[in-house]
Amino acid sequence: MFKRWLRNSTVATALVLAPLPAFAQDAPKQGGDIVITYKDDIATLDPAIGYDWVNWSMIKSLFSRLMDYTPGTTELVPSLAEGFEVAPDGLTYTFKLRKGAKFTNGREIVASDVKYSIERAVDPKTQGPGAGFFGAIKGFDDVTGGKTTTLEGIEAPDASTVVFHLSRPDATFLHVLAVNFASVVPKEAVEAAAGDFGKKPVGSGTFILKDWTVGQSLTFERNPDYFIKDMPRIDKFTVEVGQEPLVALLRLQKGEVDIAGDGIPPAKFLEIKNSPEGADIIVDGQQLHTGYVTLNTKVKPFDDVKVRQAVNMAINKERITRILNGRATPANQPLPPLMPGYDKGFTGYAFDVEKAKALLAEAGHPDGFETILYSTNTDPQPRIAQAIQQDLAAVGIKAEVRALAQANVIAAGGTEGEAPMIWSGGMAWIADFPDPSNFYGPILGCSGAVQGGWNWSWYCNEDLDARAIAADSMSDPAKAGERQAAWGKIFTDIMADAPWVPVTNERRVVAKSPRMGGAGEIYVDPTRVINYDAIYVKQ
């Protein structure tokens, strides 16, 4: 089907700035500073590399992409692009860049910057986890295979035009151009940083990094030259790290903090919810989330499917939802219930200790075995890991819990052969974009099973990869139902191999100051971003 968007910057800007109900009610004004807290430090602000819960929103604020979302929604709109056209066969996308958009070093953005940035994200030398998102672009295999560093399928015929040629139709391609990995960066700044661009970022986003004291705080100031008028709303935000969630919550109640980034500790949730100020502090919203335990298929004994199936039967998910004070429901498949393609009739593996023991005996482990379970060290994740540890002990599996900082767990998961099991809580998968394919490629597909990747089970099924490509090649909207069904079957077939234990589908609960306003579910859009662009201070 032929689709065409007129290159009309007025229309594009109107879409981006379209007022939402929250804005109308509170009449936001320009100005104000806010403070956000997190327990863990920031590893990097490089958009080709950063991929964790803490840095994702900051990276989004520092950089721009061809596409973006209307704040608080899943509506795709042009951003750095004024508009675009898609060829009738779905294989060619032509974008016109917005005139006058500049990097914060003062240089105007040109088409070759877009080409360079995506090639850098795909280049294996970058060791970024997002390369697989761009797999439909012509020449992708040659770049990832080390044959070349340039993508045949990206052209910059002039300074304001970028043309993408795909090797196959891709129903997700516009979403891909809105994720952080598609952020546009200046080559000269990357090279000047000499491998430290993640600490010295230069972009064209709504904010500029003004100060970074490692282990203490990061300060971001409004970009006065941002290409959309009146965005962002606030003048500055400061991120303080090393803050225990309970301390952060107490500081928020005293008015010293505006957003407790790690959320409300479960032990305090009911108390806060039932307090007089609870309605002003708590923002509770649905999200496209699945929390899971990865089982490393390249580490014994998890290379045996019977062992992986036994672990699926051994974990009591209902107990874990109780630890979360009912802010989650048990999961039985990788897709969350709100995602298209979710199979409502699929039951998965029931909690059954005796069957788990029988499967372990069949696999040659009648007395169980010893292993290691990684977890982040922010409450309640260590407590959930301990509950899983107890469940495993009931079937004879002795699991040592290693509760570490988030960056250390991510590094262990992305290193082949290092982490036998990981409880993903605190890093659990929340959609980069609202499409079922996003729950496959980075975390269950072969492209994610690489050094630095997020496929921590190191699971690679080439037949399923081929089916995934076939599903995403259904770019005709008339085939949307067929495509969703194809994806649903892929995920339930994955569960036969059991590289994961899907554990919970969790709600997103944020603690915020009553003086805060913003679009959508406070700042948290359906693609896991705390949208600093849309935040404002009630004045």
PDB file of C-alpha atoms in Angstrom, residues 32 68 107 167 180 229 266 268 325 328 382 418-419 442 453-454 459 464 479 484 533:
ATOM      1  CA  GLY A  32      11.437  25.915  36.703  1.00  0.00           C
ATOM      2  CA  ASP A  68       9.413  10.701  17.530  1.00  0.00           C
ATOM      3  CA  ARG A 107      26.681  23.090  13.295  1.00  0.00           C
ATOM      4  CA  SER A 167      16.069  -5.399   1.542  1.00  0.00           C
ATOM      5  CA  ASN A 180      17.439   6.119  20.776  1.00  0.00           C
ATOM      6  CA  LYS A 229       9.275  26.331  19.789  1.00  0.00           C
ATOM      7  CA  PRO A 266       6.797  -1.931  47.872  1.00  0.00           C
ATOM      8  CA  LYS A 268       5.837   1.840  51.564  1.00  0.00           C
ATOM      9  CA  ASN A 325       1.835  -5.502  46.635  1.00  0.00           C
ATOM     10  CA  ALA A 328       1.787  -6.982  38.907  1.00  0.00           C
ATOM     11  CA  PRO A 382      16.991  -8.775  45.956  1.00  0.00           C
ATOM     12  CA  GLU A 418      29.084 -15.454  32.457  1.00  0.00           C
ATOM     13  CA  ALA A 419      25.562 -15.293  33.931  1.00  0.00           C
ATOM     14  CA  PRO A 442      16.874  -7.481  21.120  1.00  0.00           C
ATOM     15  CA  GLY A 453      23.555  -7.483  23.790  1.00  0.00           C
ATOM     16  CA  TRP A 454      20.395  -7.934  25.839  1.00  0.00           C
ATOM     17  CA  TYR A 459      19.069 -18.120  22.714  1.00  0.00           C
ATOM     18  CA  LEU A 464      12.170 -18.462  14.443  1.00  0.00           C
ATOM     19  CA  LYS A 479      -2.384  -7.781   6.907  1.00  0.00           C
ATOM     20  CA  GLN A 484      -0.147 -10.179  14.908  1.00  0.00           C
ATOM     21  CA  ASP A 533      10.274  17.370  27.252  1.00  0.00           C
TER      22      ASP A 533
END
